Structure formats: structure tokens, C-alpha cells
Short mmCIF file of C-alpha atoms in Angstrom, two decimals:
data_model
loop_
_atom_site.label_atom_id
_atom_site.label_comp_id
_atom_site.label_asym_id
_atom_site.label_seq_id
_atom_site.Cartn_x
_atom_site.Cartn_y
_atom_site.Cartn_z
CA MET A 12 -31.91 -13.23 -16.60
CA ARG A 13 -31.35 -9.57 -15.72
CA ILE A 14 -27.89 -8.22 -14.98
CA ALA A 15 -27.34 -4.76 -13.54
CA ILE A 16 -24.08 -2.95 -14.24
CA VAL A 17 -22.89 -0.23 -11.86
CA ALA A 18 -19.52 1.53 -11.62
CA PRO A 19 -18.25 1.81 -8.02
CA SER A 20 -14.85 3.12 -9.07
CA SER A 21 -13.61 5.04 -12.11
CA ARG A 22 -15.60 6.45 -14.99
CA PHE A 23 -17.14 4.06 -17.50
CA SER A 24 -17.97 4.91 -21.12
CA GLU A 25 -20.95 4.60 -23.46
CA GLU A 26 -18.56 3.13 -25.99
CA ALA A 27 -17.65 0.23 -23.70
CA ALA A 28 -21.32 -0.29 -22.82
CA ALA A 29 -22.20 -0.50 -26.52
CA ARG A 30 -19.48 -3.10 -27.11
CA VAL A 31 -20.79 -5.20 -24.21
CA ARG A 32 -24.39 -4.93 -25.43
CA GLU A 33 -23.33 -6.08 -28.86
CA ILE A 34 -21.41 -9.10 -27.51
CA ALA A 35 -24.26 -10.04 -25.19
CA ALA A 36 -26.86 -9.77 -27.96
CA ALA A 37 -24.82 -12.09 -30.17
CA HIS A 38 -23.96 -14.71 -27.54
CA PHE A 39 -26.64 -14.45 -24.85
CA PRO A 40 -29.72 -13.12 -26.63
CA GLY A 41 -32.06 -13.90 -23.70
CA VAL A 42 -30.11 -11.76 -21.28
CA GLU A 43 -31.14 -8.26 -20.31
CA LEU A 44 -28.32 -5.90 -19.40
CA PHE A 45 -29.16 -2.78 -17.42
CA PHE A 46 -26.39 -0.20 -17.42
CA HIS A 47 -27.35 2.04 -14.53
CA PRO A 48 -27.11 5.71 -15.63
CA GLN A 49 -24.62 6.19 -12.79
CA CYS A 50 -22.06 4.33 -14.91
CA PHE A 51 -21.79 7.37 -17.13
CA LEU A 52 -21.57 10.07 -14.47
CA THR A 53 -18.33 11.93 -13.91
CA HIS A 54 -17.03 13.35 -10.65
CA ASN A 55 -13.29 13.98 -10.65
CA HIS A 56 -11.62 10.60 -10.92
CA PHE A 57 -14.85 8.73 -10.34
CA ALA A 58 -18.08 7.57 -11.99
CA GLY A 59 -20.04 10.10 -9.96
CA THR A 60 -19.77 11.24 -6.36
CA ASP A 61 -19.34 8.75 -3.53
CA GLN A 62 -23.03 9.24 -2.78
CA ALA A 63 -24.11 8.60 -6.37
CA ARG A 64 -21.95 5.49 -6.71
CA ALA A 65 -23.10 4.08 -3.38
CA ASP A 66 -26.78 4.83 -4.04
CA ALA A 67 -26.71 3.19 -7.47
CA LEU A 68 -25.12 0.03 -6.13
CA VAL A 69 -27.56 -0.22 -3.21
CA GLU A 70 -30.49 0.43 -5.57
CA VAL A 71 -29.73 -2.43 -7.95
CA ALA A 72 -28.46 -4.83 -5.28
CA ASP A 73 -31.67 -4.42 -3.30
CA ASP A 74 -33.90 -4.75 -6.38
CA PRO A 75 -35.29 -8.32 -6.61
CA ALA A 76 -35.75 -7.87 -10.37
CA PHE A 77 -32.00 -8.31 -10.92
CA ASP A 78 -30.20 -11.63 -10.73
CA ALA A 79 -26.64 -10.35 -10.83
CA ILE A 80 -24.49 -7.26 -10.27
CA TRP A 81 -21.60 -6.79 -12.64
CA PHE A 82 -19.05 -4.12 -11.70
CA ALA A 83 -18.39 -1.97 -14.78
CA ARG A 84 -14.68 -1.40 -14.34
CA GLY A 85 -11.80 -1.04 -11.90
CA GLY A 86 -9.60 2.02 -11.58
CA TYR A 87 -10.07 3.52 -8.16
CA GLY A 88 -12.85 4.43 -5.77
CA ALA A 89 -14.66 1.36 -4.41
CA CYS A 90 -12.92 1.59 -1.02
CA ARG A 91 -14.55 4.97 -0.49
CA ILE A 92 -18.08 3.50 -0.57
CA ALA A 93 -17.78 -0.20 0.28
CA GLU A 94 -18.39 -0.12 4.02
CA ASP A 95 -21.33 2.27 3.68
CA VAL A 96 -22.91 0.25 0.86
CA ILE A 97 -22.59 -3.09 2.61
CA GLY A 98 -24.13 -1.68 5.77
CA ARG A 99 -27.16 -0.51 3.79
CA LEU A 100 -27.89 -3.69 1.78
CA GLY A 101 -31.10 -5.61 2.45
CA PRO A 102 -32.03 -9.29 2.03
CA ALA A 103 -32.59 -9.17 -1.75
CA ALA A 104 -28.94 -8.23 -2.17
CA ARG A 105 -27.89 -11.62 -0.79
CA ASP A 106 -29.63 -13.60 -3.55
CA LYS A 107 -27.46 -12.19 -6.31
CA THR A 108 -24.23 -13.01 -8.06
CA TYR A 109 -21.51 -10.30 -7.97
CA LEU A 110 -18.65 -10.27 -10.46
CA GLY A 111 -15.62 -8.02 -10.85
CA TYR A 112 -11.94 -7.65 -10.07
CA SER A 113 -9.19 -5.05 -9.56
CA ASP A 114 -10.59 -2.12 -7.58
CA ALA A 115 -13.91 -3.99 -7.19
CA GLY A 116 -11.98 -6.29 -4.85
CA TYR A 117 -12.80 -3.94 -1.96
CA LEU A 118 -16.48 -4.76 -2.47
CA LEU A 119 -15.93 -8.49 -2.99
CA ALA A 120 -13.87 -8.55 0.22
CA GLY A 121 -16.43 -6.72 2.32
CA LEU A 122 -19.35 -8.72 0.87
CA TYR A 123 -17.52 -11.98 1.57
CA ARG A 124 -16.90 -10.86 5.12
CA ALA A 125 -20.60 -10.02 5.40
CA GLY A 126 -21.51 -13.58 4.42
CA PHE A 127 -22.59 -13.09 0.80
CA LYS A 128 -22.43 -16.47 -0.93
CA ASP A 129 -22.17 -15.80 -4.66
CA LEU A 130 -19.15 -13.62 -5.34
CA ALA A 131 -16.58 -14.04 -8.08
CA HIS A 132 -13.36 -12.43 -9.27
CA GLY A 133 -13.46 -12.18 -13.03
CA PRO A 134 -13.76 -10.02 -16.17
CA LEU A 135 -15.51 -6.66 -16.16
CA PRO A 136 -17.54 -4.91 -18.88
CA GLN A 137 -14.57 -2.57 -19.41
CA ASP A 138 -12.55 -5.59 -20.59
CA ALA A 139 -14.62 -5.42 -23.79
CA MET A 140 -12.26 -2.63 -24.85
CA ARG A 141 -9.15 -4.81 -24.65
CA GLU A 142 -7.61 -6.56 -27.62
CA GLY A 143 -9.43 -9.89 -27.63
CA GLY A 144 -11.82 -8.53 -25.04
CA LYS A 145 -14.86 -10.23 -26.54
CA ALA A 146 -13.66 -13.55 -25.12
CA ALA A 147 -13.42 -11.97 -21.65
CA VAL A 148 -16.99 -10.66 -21.86
CA VAL A 149 -18.28 -14.01 -23.12
CA ARG A 150 -16.43 -15.74 -20.28
CA ALA A 151 -17.94 -13.38 -17.70
CA LEU A 152 -21.47 -13.69 -19.09
CA GLY A 153 -21.02 -17.46 -19.36
CA TRP A 154 -20.48 -17.44 -15.63
CA LEU A 155 -23.24 -14.98 -14.76
CA VAL A 156 -25.88 -16.49 -17.06
CA GLU A 157 -25.29 -20.23 -17.00
CA ASP A 158 -22.56 -21.02 -14.44
CA ASN A 159 -20.49 -22.29 -17.33
CA PRO A 160 -17.55 -24.23 -15.84
CA ALA A 161 -15.48 -23.30 -18.91
CA SER A 162 -15.31 -19.78 -17.46
CA LEU A 163 -13.55 -20.96 -14.31
CA GLU A 164 -9.89 -20.61 -13.47
CA PRO A 165 -8.54 -24.03 -14.44
CA GLY A 166 -6.60 -24.71 -11.24
CA LEU A 167 -9.42 -24.44 -8.69
CA LYS A 168 -9.38 -27.42 -6.34
CA PRO A 169 -12.66 -29.13 -5.44
CA GLY A 170 -13.24 -28.99 -1.71
CA MET A 171 -10.82 -26.06 -1.22
CA ARG A 172 -12.03 -22.53 -0.59
CA HIS A 173 -10.59 -19.83 -2.84
CA ALA A 174 -10.46 -16.06 -3.14
CA ALA A 175 -8.74 -13.80 -5.64
CA PHE A 176 -7.50 -10.23 -5.44
CA ASN A 177 -5.28 -7.60 -6.91
CA ILE A 178 -2.11 -7.51 -4.79
CA THR A 179 -2.23 -3.76 -4.10
CA VAL A 180 -5.95 -3.76 -3.33
CA PHE A 181 -5.65 -6.77 -1.03
CA GLY A 182 -2.77 -5.22 0.91
CA LEU A 183 -4.70 -2.02 1.46
CA LEU A 184 -7.83 -3.68 2.78
CA LEU A 185 -6.03 -5.70 5.43
CA GLY A 186 -6.88 -4.45 8.90
CA THR A 187 -9.91 -2.52 7.66
CA PRO A 188 -13.60 -3.40 8.16
CA LEU A 189 -13.51 -4.92 4.65
CA GLU A 190 -10.97 -7.64 5.47
CA PRO A 191 -12.49 -11.11 5.08
CA ASP A 192 -11.41 -14.19 7.02
CA LEU A 193 -9.45 -16.21 4.46
CA SER A 194 -8.21 -18.88 6.88
CA GLY A 195 -7.72 -22.12 4.98
CA HIS A 196 -8.29 -20.46 1.60
CA VAL A 197 -6.14 -20.59 -1.50
CA LEU A 198 -5.53 -16.94 -2.40
CA LEU A 199 -4.97 -16.06 -6.07
CA LEU A 200 -3.19 -12.76 -6.64
CA GLU A 201 -2.51 -10.59 -9.68
CA ASP A 202 -1.44 -7.04 -10.40
CA VAL A 203 -0.77 -4.52 -13.15
CA SER A 204 1.34 -1.40 -13.67
CA GLU A 205 3.24 -1.65 -10.39
CA HIS A 206 7.03 -1.47 -10.08
CA ASP A 207 8.74 -4.64 -8.83
CA TYR A 208 9.70 -2.87 -5.61
CA ARG A 209 6.05 -2.03 -4.98
CA ILE A 210 5.07 -5.67 -5.44
CA ASP A 211 7.87 -6.65 -3.05
CA ARG A 212 6.76 -4.06 -0.47
CA ALA A 213 3.12 -5.12 -0.76
CA MET A 214 4.06 -8.78 -0.34
CA PHE A 215 6.10 -7.91 2.78
CA HIS A 216 2.99 -6.31 4.24
CA ILE A 217 0.57 -9.01 3.13
CA THR A 218 2.64 -11.97 4.28
CA ALA A 219 3.58 -10.32 7.60
CA THR A 220 -0.10 -10.04 8.49
CA PRO A 221 -1.05 -12.78 10.99
CA SER A 222 -4.42 -13.56 9.36
CA VAL A 223 -2.73 -14.12 5.99
CA ARG A 224 -0.46 -16.72 7.56
CA ARG A 225 -3.54 -18.90 8.02
CA LEU A 226 -4.03 -19.21 4.23
CA ALA A 227 -3.81 -22.68 2.70
CA GLY A 228 -1.54 -21.14 0.10
CA ILE A 229 -0.99 -18.49 -2.55
CA ARG A 230 -1.12 -18.84 -6.32
CA LEU A 231 0.23 -16.07 -8.53
CA GLY A 232 -1.62 -14.81 -11.58
CA ARG A 233 -0.14 -12.43 -14.10
CA VAL A 234 1.70 -9.30 -12.99
CA SER A 235 1.72 -7.25 -16.17
CA ASP A 236 2.88 -3.88 -17.53
CA VAL A 237 5.58 -3.64 -14.86
CA PRO A 238 7.28 -0.22 -15.22
CA ALA A 239 11.06 -0.29 -15.63
CA ASN A 240 13.02 0.00 -12.41
CA ASP A 241 16.33 1.86 -12.21
CA PRO A 242 18.34 0.03 -11.01
CA ASP A 243 16.81 -3.25 -12.13
CA PHE A 244 15.05 -4.93 -9.22
CA GLY A 245 16.74 -8.23 -10.00
CA GLU A 246 13.76 -10.47 -9.19
CA ASP A 247 10.53 -10.92 -11.13
CA ALA A 248 7.07 -11.15 -9.56
CA GLU A 249 7.19 -14.92 -9.16
CA ALA A 250 10.57 -14.78 -7.41
CA ILE A 251 9.24 -12.02 -5.15
CA VAL A 252 6.09 -13.91 -4.19
CA ARG A 253 8.02 -17.15 -3.65
CA HIS A 254 10.48 -15.25 -1.40
CA TRP A 255 7.80 -13.79 0.86
CA CYS A 256 5.74 -17.00 0.96
CA ALA A 257 8.84 -18.92 2.06
CA ARG A 258 9.66 -16.34 4.75
CA ALA A 259 6.10 -16.45 6.10
CA ASP A 260 5.75 -20.23 5.79
CA ILE A 261 2.79 -19.87 3.42
CA PRO A 262 2.71 -22.58 0.72
CA PHE A 263 3.36 -21.19 -2.77
CA LEU A 264 1.06 -23.25 -4.96
CA GLY A 265 2.18 -22.15 -8.42
CA ARG A 266 0.74 -19.85 -11.07
CA ALA A 267 -2.89 -18.89 -11.73
CA ASP A 268 -4.75 -17.93 -14.90
CA ILE A 269 -5.90 -14.49 -13.78
CA GLY A 270 -4.69 -10.98 -14.56
CA HIS A 271 -5.48 -7.60 -16.07
CA ASP A 272 -5.99 -9.01 -19.56
CA ALA A 273 -8.51 -10.64 -21.87
CA ALA A 274 -7.55 -14.14 -20.67
CA ASN A 275 -8.62 -13.42 -17.07
CA THR A 276 -10.79 -16.27 -15.78
CA VAL A 277 -13.49 -16.53 -13.10
CA VAL A 278 -12.64 -17.38 -9.47
CA PRO A 279 -15.74 -17.85 -7.30
CA PHE A 280 -15.11 -17.02 -3.64
CA GLY A 281 -15.39 -19.97 -1.29
CA LEU A 282 -15.79 -23.53 -2.56
CA PRO A 283 -15.73 -23.93 -6.34
CA PRO A 284 -18.85 -25.48 -7.93
CA LEU A 285 -16.91 -28.55 -9.11
CA MET B 15 30.91 11.94 19.20
CA ARG B 16 30.98 9.11 16.72
CA ILE B 17 28.18 8.60 14.21
CA ALA B 18 27.88 5.44 12.11
CA ILE B 19 26.15 5.60 8.74
CA VAL B 20 24.64 2.46 7.25
CA ALA B 21 22.29 2.01 4.29
CA PRO B 22 19.38 -0.37 5.04
CA SER B 23 17.57 0.41 1.78
CA SER B 24 18.77 1.61 -1.63
CA ARG B 25 22.33 2.17 -2.84
CA PHE B 26 24.26 5.13 -1.47
CA SER B 27 27.11 6.90 -3.27
CA GLU B 28 30.70 7.97 -2.49
CA GLU B 29 29.78 11.37 -3.88
CA ALA B 30 27.04 11.89 -1.30
CA ALA B 31 29.34 10.64 1.47
CA ALA B 32 32.01 13.16 0.41
CA ARG B 33 29.47 15.99 0.49
CA VAL B 34 28.37 15.00 3.99
CA ARG B 35 31.98 14.73 5.22
CA GLU B 36 32.69 18.19 3.89
CA ILE B 37 29.65 19.74 5.58
CA ALA B 38 30.38 17.96 8.87
CA ALA B 39 34.03 19.05 8.84
CA ALA B 40 33.01 22.68 8.35
CA HIS B 41 30.20 22.78 10.93
CA PHE B 42 30.91 20.00 13.43
CA PRO B 43 34.71 19.56 13.40
CA GLY B 44 34.74 17.37 16.53
CA VAL B 45 32.43 14.77 15.05
CA GLU B 46 33.67 11.52 13.60
CA LEU B 47 31.54 10.07 10.80
CA PHE B 48 31.98 6.41 9.96
CA PHE B 49 30.46 5.42 6.62
CA HIS B 50 30.22 1.66 6.88
CA PRO B 51 31.62 0.09 3.67
CA GLN B 52 28.22 -1.58 3.25
CA CYS B 53 26.84 1.82 2.21
CA PHE B 54 28.64 1.45 -1.09
CA LEU B 55 27.73 -2.14 -1.90
CA THR B 56 25.34 -2.91 -4.72
CA HIS B 57 22.91 -5.79 -4.98
CA ASN B 58 20.07 -5.23 -7.47
CA HIS B 59 18.01 -2.36 -6.10
CA PHE B 60 19.78 -2.39 -2.74
CA ALA B 61 22.94 -1.31 -0.93
CA GLY B 62 24.07 -4.94 -0.69
CA THR B 63 22.18 -8.14 -0.04
CA ASP B 64 19.63 -8.39 2.77
CA GLN B 65 22.29 -10.22 4.78
CA ALA B 66 24.94 -7.53 4.19
CA ARG B 67 22.58 -4.69 5.06
CA ALA B 68 21.30 -6.41 8.18
CA ASP B 69 24.78 -7.40 9.36
CA ALA B 70 26.17 -3.89 8.94
CA LEU B 71 23.34 -2.33 10.89
CA VAL B 72 23.60 -4.87 13.73
CA GLU B 73 27.39 -4.40 13.81
CA VAL B 74 27.34 -0.64 14.31
CA ALA B 75 24.23 -0.62 16.52
CA ASP B 76 25.80 -3.15 18.88
CA ASP B 77 29.17 -1.34 18.93
CA PRO B 78 29.45 0.81 22.10
CA ALA B 79 31.99 3.03 20.33
CA PHE B 80 29.20 4.70 18.34
CA ASP B 81 26.78 7.25 19.78
CA ALA B 82 24.34 7.41 16.90
CA ILE B 83 23.17 5.54 13.80
CA TRP B 84 22.27 7.66 10.80
CA PHE B 85 20.44 5.94 7.97
CA ALA B 86 22.15 6.86 4.70
CA ARG B 87 19.14 7.15 2.48
CA GLY B 88 15.62 5.96 1.74
CA GLY B 89 14.52 4.28 -1.44
CA TYR B 90 13.40 0.76 -0.72
CA GLY B 91 14.57 -2.25 1.25
CA ALA B 92 14.43 -1.68 5.03
CA CYS B 93 11.25 -3.75 5.45
CA ARG B 94 13.16 -6.80 4.20
CA ILE B 95 15.60 -6.69 7.12
CA ALA B 96 13.95 -4.76 9.96
CA GLU B 97 12.39 -7.62 11.94
CA ASP B 98 15.56 -9.73 11.71
CA VAL B 99 17.82 -6.81 12.71
CA ILE B 100 15.72 -5.76 15.68
CA GLY B 101 15.60 -9.34 16.96
CA ARG B 102 19.40 -9.50 16.91
CA LEU B 103 20.23 -6.19 18.63
CA GLY B 104 21.94 -6.24 22.03
CA PRO B 105 21.91 -3.77 24.95
CA ALA B 106 24.45 -1.33 23.43
CA ALA B 107 22.01 -0.69 20.60
CA ARG B 108 19.54 0.84 23.05
CA ASP B 109 21.91 3.64 24.12
CA LYS B 110 22.07 5.22 20.69
CA THR B 111 20.23 7.85 18.71
CA TYR B 112 18.74 6.72 15.36
CA LEU B 113 17.84 9.21 12.65
CA GLY B 114 16.23 8.81 9.24
CA TYR B 115 12.96 8.96 7.32
CA SER B 116 11.19 7.65 4.23
CA ASP B 117 12.00 3.95 3.82
CA ALA B 118 13.94 4.02 7.13
CA GLY B 119 10.52 4.39 8.75
CA TYR B 120 10.20 0.60 8.85
CA LEU B 121 13.20 0.53 11.20
CA LEU B 122 12.06 3.47 13.31
CA ALA B 123 8.64 1.81 13.69
CA GLY B 124 10.04 -1.55 14.75
CA LEU B 125 12.60 0.02 17.09
CA TYR B 126 9.92 2.16 18.71
CA ARG B 127 7.76 -0.92 19.19
CA ALA B 128 10.79 -2.65 20.74
CA GLY B 129 11.10 0.15 23.30
CA PHE B 130 14.07 2.08 21.89
CA LYS B 131 14.02 5.58 23.39
CA ASP B 132 16.01 7.83 21.10
CA LEU B 133 14.55 7.68 17.60
CA ALA B 134 13.88 10.56 15.27
CA HIS B 135 12.39 11.18 11.84
CA GLY B 136 14.61 13.65 10.00
CA PRO B 137 17.10 14.35 7.22
CA LEU B 138 19.39 11.67 5.81
CA PRO B 139 22.95 11.91 4.45
CA GLN B 140 21.49 11.53 0.94
CA ASP B 141 19.73 14.87 1.42
CA ALA B 142 23.17 16.48 0.98
CA MET B 143 22.63 16.01 -2.75
CA ARG B 144 19.47 18.13 -2.82
CA GLU B 145 19.37 21.79 -3.78
CA GLY B 146 19.97 23.51 -0.43
CA GLY B 147 20.82 20.14 1.09
CA LYS B 148 23.60 21.52 3.26
CA ALA B 149 20.99 23.01 5.58
CA ALA B 150 19.33 19.60 5.93
CA VAL B 151 22.63 17.95 6.84
CA VAL B 152 23.46 20.69 9.35
CA ARG B 153 19.97 20.31 10.84
CA ALA B 154 20.40 16.56 11.17
CA LEU B 155 23.87 16.81 12.69
CA GLY B 156 22.68 19.59 14.98
CA TRP B 157 20.21 17.10 16.38
CA LEU B 158 22.57 14.12 16.53
CA VAL B 159 25.52 16.03 18.00
CA GLU B 160 24.04 18.62 20.32
CA ASP B 161 20.27 18.05 20.55
CA ASN B 162 19.85 21.48 19.00
CA PRO B 163 16.19 22.50 19.44
CA ALA B 164 16.47 24.60 16.26
CA SER B 165 16.48 21.29 14.35
CA LEU B 166 13.05 20.31 15.66
CA GLU B 167 9.77 20.45 13.80
CA PRO B 168 8.32 23.75 15.02
CA GLY B 169 4.84 22.46 15.92
CA LEU B 170 5.78 19.75 18.40
CA LYS B 171 3.67 20.06 21.55
CA PRO B 172 5.33 19.70 24.96
CA GLY B 173 3.80 16.82 26.89
CA MET B 174 2.38 15.18 23.72
CA ARG B 175 3.95 12.10 22.17
CA HIS B 176 4.74 12.27 18.46
CA ALA B 177 5.79 10.04 15.60
CA ALA B 178 6.38 10.77 11.93
CA PHE B 179 6.22 8.60 8.84
CA ASN B 180 5.96 8.49 5.10
CA ILE B 181 2.30 7.77 4.27
CA THR B 182 3.01 4.78 2.00
CA VAL B 183 5.55 3.27 4.39
CA PHE B 184 3.26 3.70 7.38
CA GLY B 185 0.33 2.08 5.59
CA LEU B 186 2.39 -0.93 4.65
CA LEU B 187 3.74 -1.60 8.12
CA LEU B 188 0.31 -1.66 9.79
CA GLY B 189 -0.57 -5.15 10.94
CA THR B 190 3.04 -6.34 10.66
CA PRO B 191 5.46 -7.11 13.52
CA LEU B 192 6.90 -3.61 12.93
CA GLU B 193 3.72 -1.72 13.84
CA PRO B 194 4.23 0.43 16.95
CA ASP B 195 1.51 1.40 19.39
CA LEU B 196 0.80 5.04 18.60
CA SER B 197 -2.19 5.43 20.90
CA GLY B 198 -2.41 9.02 22.05
CA HIS B 199 0.32 10.16 19.66
CA VAL B 200 0.26 13.00 17.18
CA LEU B 201 1.22 11.39 13.86
CA LEU B 202 3.01 13.55 11.28
CA LEU B 203 2.78 12.25 7.71
CA GLU B 204 4.47 13.15 4.43
CA ASP B 205 4.97 11.58 1.01
CA VAL B 206 6.59 12.05 -2.36
CA SER B 207 6.02 10.91 -5.94
CA GLU B 208 2.66 9.27 -5.33
CA HIS B 209 -0.47 9.93 -7.38
CA ASP B 210 -3.35 11.58 -5.51
CA TYR B 211 -5.41 8.40 -5.82
CA ARG B 212 -2.63 6.43 -4.14
CA ILE B 213 -2.58 8.90 -1.25
CA ASP B 214 -6.35 8.61 -1.00
CA ARG B 215 -6.20 4.80 -1.04
CA ALA B 216 -3.42 4.74 1.56
CA MET B 217 -5.37 7.10 3.82
CA PHE B 218 -8.47 4.88 3.52
CA HIS B 219 -6.37 1.96 4.75
CA ILE B 220 -4.55 3.90 7.45
CA THR B 221 -7.60 5.58 8.93
CA ALA B 222 -9.73 2.39 8.76
CA THR B 223 -7.20 0.61 10.99
CA PRO B 224 -8.54 0.40 14.56
CA SER B 225 -5.17 1.19 16.21
CA VAL B 226 -4.83 4.38 14.16
CA ARG B 227 -8.18 5.58 15.46
CA ARG B 228 -6.55 5.88 18.88
CA LEU B 229 -4.19 8.62 17.64
CA ALA B 230 -4.43 12.03 19.29
CA GLY B 231 -4.40 13.47 15.77
CA ILE B 232 -2.72 13.72 12.40
CA ARG B 233 -0.65 16.58 11.00
CA LEU B 234 0.22 16.66 7.32
CA GLY B 235 3.69 17.48 6.06
CA ARG B 236 4.52 18.09 2.42
CA VAL B 237 3.27 15.74 -0.28
CA SER B 238 5.53 16.63 -3.18
CA ASP B 239 6.24 15.67 -6.80
CA VAL B 240 2.71 14.35 -7.24
CA PRO B 241 2.46 12.79 -10.73
CA ALA B 242 -0.33 14.12 -12.92
CA ASN B 243 -3.58 12.18 -12.76
CA ASP B 244 -5.85 11.68 -15.77
CA PRO B 245 -8.58 12.57 -15.01
CA ASP B 246 -7.60 15.10 -12.37
CA PHE B 247 -8.23 13.71 -8.91
CA GLY B 248 -10.02 16.88 -7.87
CA GLU B 249 -8.69 17.00 -4.31
CA ASP B 250 -5.19 17.81 -3.11
CA ALA B 251 -3.36 15.97 -0.35
CA GLU B 252 -4.67 18.19 2.42
CA ALA B 253 -8.27 17.76 1.29
CA ILE B 254 -7.71 13.99 1.08
CA VAL B 255 -6.23 13.73 4.58
CA ARG B 256 -8.93 15.99 6.04
CA HIS B 257 -11.60 13.81 4.38
CA TRP B 258 -10.31 10.55 5.85
CA CYS B 259 -9.59 12.05 9.28
CA ALA B 260 -13.17 13.34 9.42
CA ARG B 261 -14.61 9.98 8.40
CA ALA B 262 -12.54 8.16 11.03
CA ASP B 263 -13.07 10.77 13.73
CA ILE B 264 -9.33 11.43 14.04
CA PRO B 265 -8.52 15.10 14.75
CA PHE B 266 -6.76 16.80 11.83
CA LEU B 267 -4.28 19.10 13.54
CA GLY B 268 -2.98 21.09 10.58
CA ARG B 269 0.20 21.08 8.55
CA ALA B 270 3.70 19.95 9.54
CA ASP B 271 7.16 21.04 8.45
CA ILE B 272 8.37 17.68 7.17
CA GLY B 273 8.79 16.26 3.68
CA HIS B 274 11.12 14.88 1.05
CA ASP B 275 13.05 18.12 0.74
CA ALA B 276 15.89 20.17 2.20
CA ALA B 277 13.55 21.88 4.69
CA ASN B 278 12.62 18.58 6.39
CA THR B 279 12.89 18.98 10.18
CA VAL B 280 13.50 16.56 13.05
CA VAL B 281 10.63 14.79 14.84
CA PRO B 282 11.78 12.74 17.85
CA PHE B 283 9.50 9.78 18.58
CA GLY B 284 7.68 9.99 21.90
CA LEU B 285 7.73 13.13 24.03
CA PRO B 286 9.63 16.08 22.56
CA PRO B 287 12.56 17.41 24.62
CA LEU B 288 10.86 20.76 25.17
#
């Protein structure tokens, strides 16, 4: 089992890579992790230039020697390369598992639209640096290495298609060439470090979009590290999401066990393997 | 000349209203300003509940005694009421001038889509509280009261249709029932208090939207109070907008004299009266 790690967004660190290697060696000794050198490049905000990030991702995705692509971290930058990368990918890229969340959602979205079958929203190598992050890395590798059902979000419904995204990322890929058709899907959403009014504004936009109104429903993960609002917004994330779902006649299907934290679980896109 | 002021977004203040009354009395003594009592309501983040804000706007827009509607301030909240309000407006609402910017852009967008003819992006009553804000209020009233061409953005092209929006607001109304058809228009954009990466992400979304690719071009106003980014983003707002315009094959037509500041000028939607 060979897993390639690339960083399509913000800069990754040798320190995080070392933590992940250590956890993998202890729990999945047969697994080979390849941290592409691009992970450690720096260009402004990013893990290398757009060209470097795109080339690294295409290189490992098209290499039949790898079984899975694991996105190193979120941050920002995947939207700048996603369309180009997906247009360049060859057949070997379709035989792989892809795992990530947050900013990597732009890639998951575009790959899902392009018909890739084995995509999942779940922990990233960078999560190794969180308090309790070892469990997140073990959960992610459990999914990548052995399809361990213990890694899965506990509320996935057999026979229902699912997808999961960061609220802000999902809103800003609607209408673009990365937008997937999520008709009939249960959409799991989460966010971090956004003011309540930004969540409200994003949910206005998301739920007013005609394609989103064809969802089977929305489940809300954790919305964490919400900056203080002055004046107080008066509604928390769940109240906000319930409000917009009701207005748009989209079923609100309760909470979900995903978020920007060490407890984040795995949500395969499409039908769950249950 | 009677101008009604309502607050579709965040809370307004008696202090700002007094400043505006004082400036109007000195410079436009024949003008009657009516600050709807709704301006001074408080509900959480907003100038009253969604119902109160919507009702006040419909009331003054449908009242033939008023010649113009001036949005009191930006902030957040207009997207929550815009579709409902526009659906309720009667014929008298179409004979009026509407002026505002920032969060009021949701209303300008929806009204433009609904065929309203006399809409403009420009200073708000709240701008009276800025350093040098008197000039902004005089510029706004000069437009509302006497169509003073000195109030206009200096780069408007005769015979070309224009529209102007806040970048974040514009991005989050695309794909919604508020999105106007801006084919062939020159779009002027500005923003405030957004990180560079947020501007970049918003411009990805905006310029990847097929309808936006039918613009005649984009001009960039001021992008001010940009919070520090760690690491530095490496490109300023103009470089970001040029980058995305080039990628999307949308002409970048230079800078514009609009922004969240006292120098903000008036941009009538559609053809300029030149």
C-alpha cells in the first residue's frame, strides 16, 4: 500500500510529516508514505507556485505505483489549480482513493463531477498537529489502508448518496466548473473561524442555488472557533442552518460528526460502503 | 423632494441620522428626509427583525409621496429580505431612485434584475460618521436631489452599461434569485476588511461563473483595511483581480473611484446619464 501526500493549498511542514510518519509506522507498519517534496515548498501563502502544486498532484495521481492521494492540509489555494489538474489527469488517476477536507474540497468537488469513484472527506496529515491528532491520523489511514468502517461518519445511511464540504468552500464553488451534481445527496457541512453572519450569508447563497434545492437534505457538522460578533448575532450555526433549510424547503437532517478537529470522521462521496 | 431612509441591514443610529439632517439642511434646504423609525430598531445584528426591515422598505417604496429610497447603512442583513421585498413591491416603487452600496448590493441586484430603472451604487447616510463624511453625504444628496454629474464616478463611459458591487456581496448573490444579467456591462468592484486570500477566493468564484464571463470588463475600486495575512499573500488586490480577469478572459479596465470611504462616488446601474 503506497500513499502519496501532496499539498494543493497552504504550506505544509517537515514537523507535521514526521509526526504522521511516526503514527503510520506504529499503527500501519506495512504502509509506505511518500511525502512529495512539493509539500515543503513555499510560494507566498502556498506550498509552492500554482504550477508546482498542480504538477505534483498530476504526477502522483497519474503514477500507477500509488494507491491513494492524501491531501496534506487545507488553508487556501486548491481552487487556483483544481480545474487545470483535473483536465490533465489520465486513467491511472481514476483507480485511486483521494482523502482530504477544508480547502481540498475544491478538488473533491471537481473530481466527483469528473466521475472519480473513490473520494472521501476526512482527516488530513496536518491534523497530526492537533491536540489528540493521532486519532485523526489513525482514522484517516484506517480508511485509506483497510476501508475500516470504524473511520466512517456514524450517521451515513446505506443506499443514500453523501457528500461533505466546508460551508465557505462549498458556497464558493457553486456555479464554477468544479460544482458537482449533488441531486438526491445528503450534504454534510462544517466550518471553522467564520463569524456567524458569514455563515448566515453563505447559507443564504447556498440554499438559494437551484441545484442545492435538489439535495435529499443537509446535516450540520461542527462550526468551531466562531469569532465574537458585535453585536451578538443572536443565532448559533444550527439555528442558522435550520432557518435557511426551512426557507429553501431542504430537509434538515440533524447534526454530523465532522469538523475542523481531531474527531473529524470520514465521509465517502456517493454511496457509503455499508 | 422627499427622500425616505430605511435600514435593510445592520442597526443605524440617531447620531448618524442627526449628522445627515444637519448636512442636508445646510446644503439642500428644500429636501425633506424621512428616517423611518425602523432605522432605529434593534434585533440581534439587525435594524429590527426580517419582518420589520422588509415591511418598512415596502412601505416607503410603495408610497408615491417619496421620490427616493436611501439605504441607511451596510453591515449585514439585506440578503435575508431582498427576494421577499422585491416580490411585494407595487408600481409606485418603480418610479423612485434607490441609492446604497455594500450590503445594500443584494437589493440593488434584485431590483435591477426586476427591471427597476433608477438604481445607483453610492454613499450611505452612515458615511456621515466617517472622517470627511460630509462630502460623501453631499455627493449622495447631489445625486438624489439634482442628478448632479459631479457626484458620478469619473470613469463611466457614455453608451456603456455599468453596475457596481462589493466583491464579497456580489460573489454570494451569484446563482441566487437576486443575480442580475450583467452581460455587456462594465462591473466596478470594491471591498473592505477582507484578507487577500478571501479576495482571491471570491474572484475565483466570480470569474469562473459563466454569466460573469459575458461582462464587458471589470474595474477595481478600493480594497481597504485588508487584515494582515500570515504568511503574506504576496499579491495585492489589483494583482489578484488582474490574475483572475486574465484567466477568465474578462478585460481588466483599470481602477475605479469607489470604496468603503468618504471619497466613494455614484455609479448608476445601466447606461450613465452622460
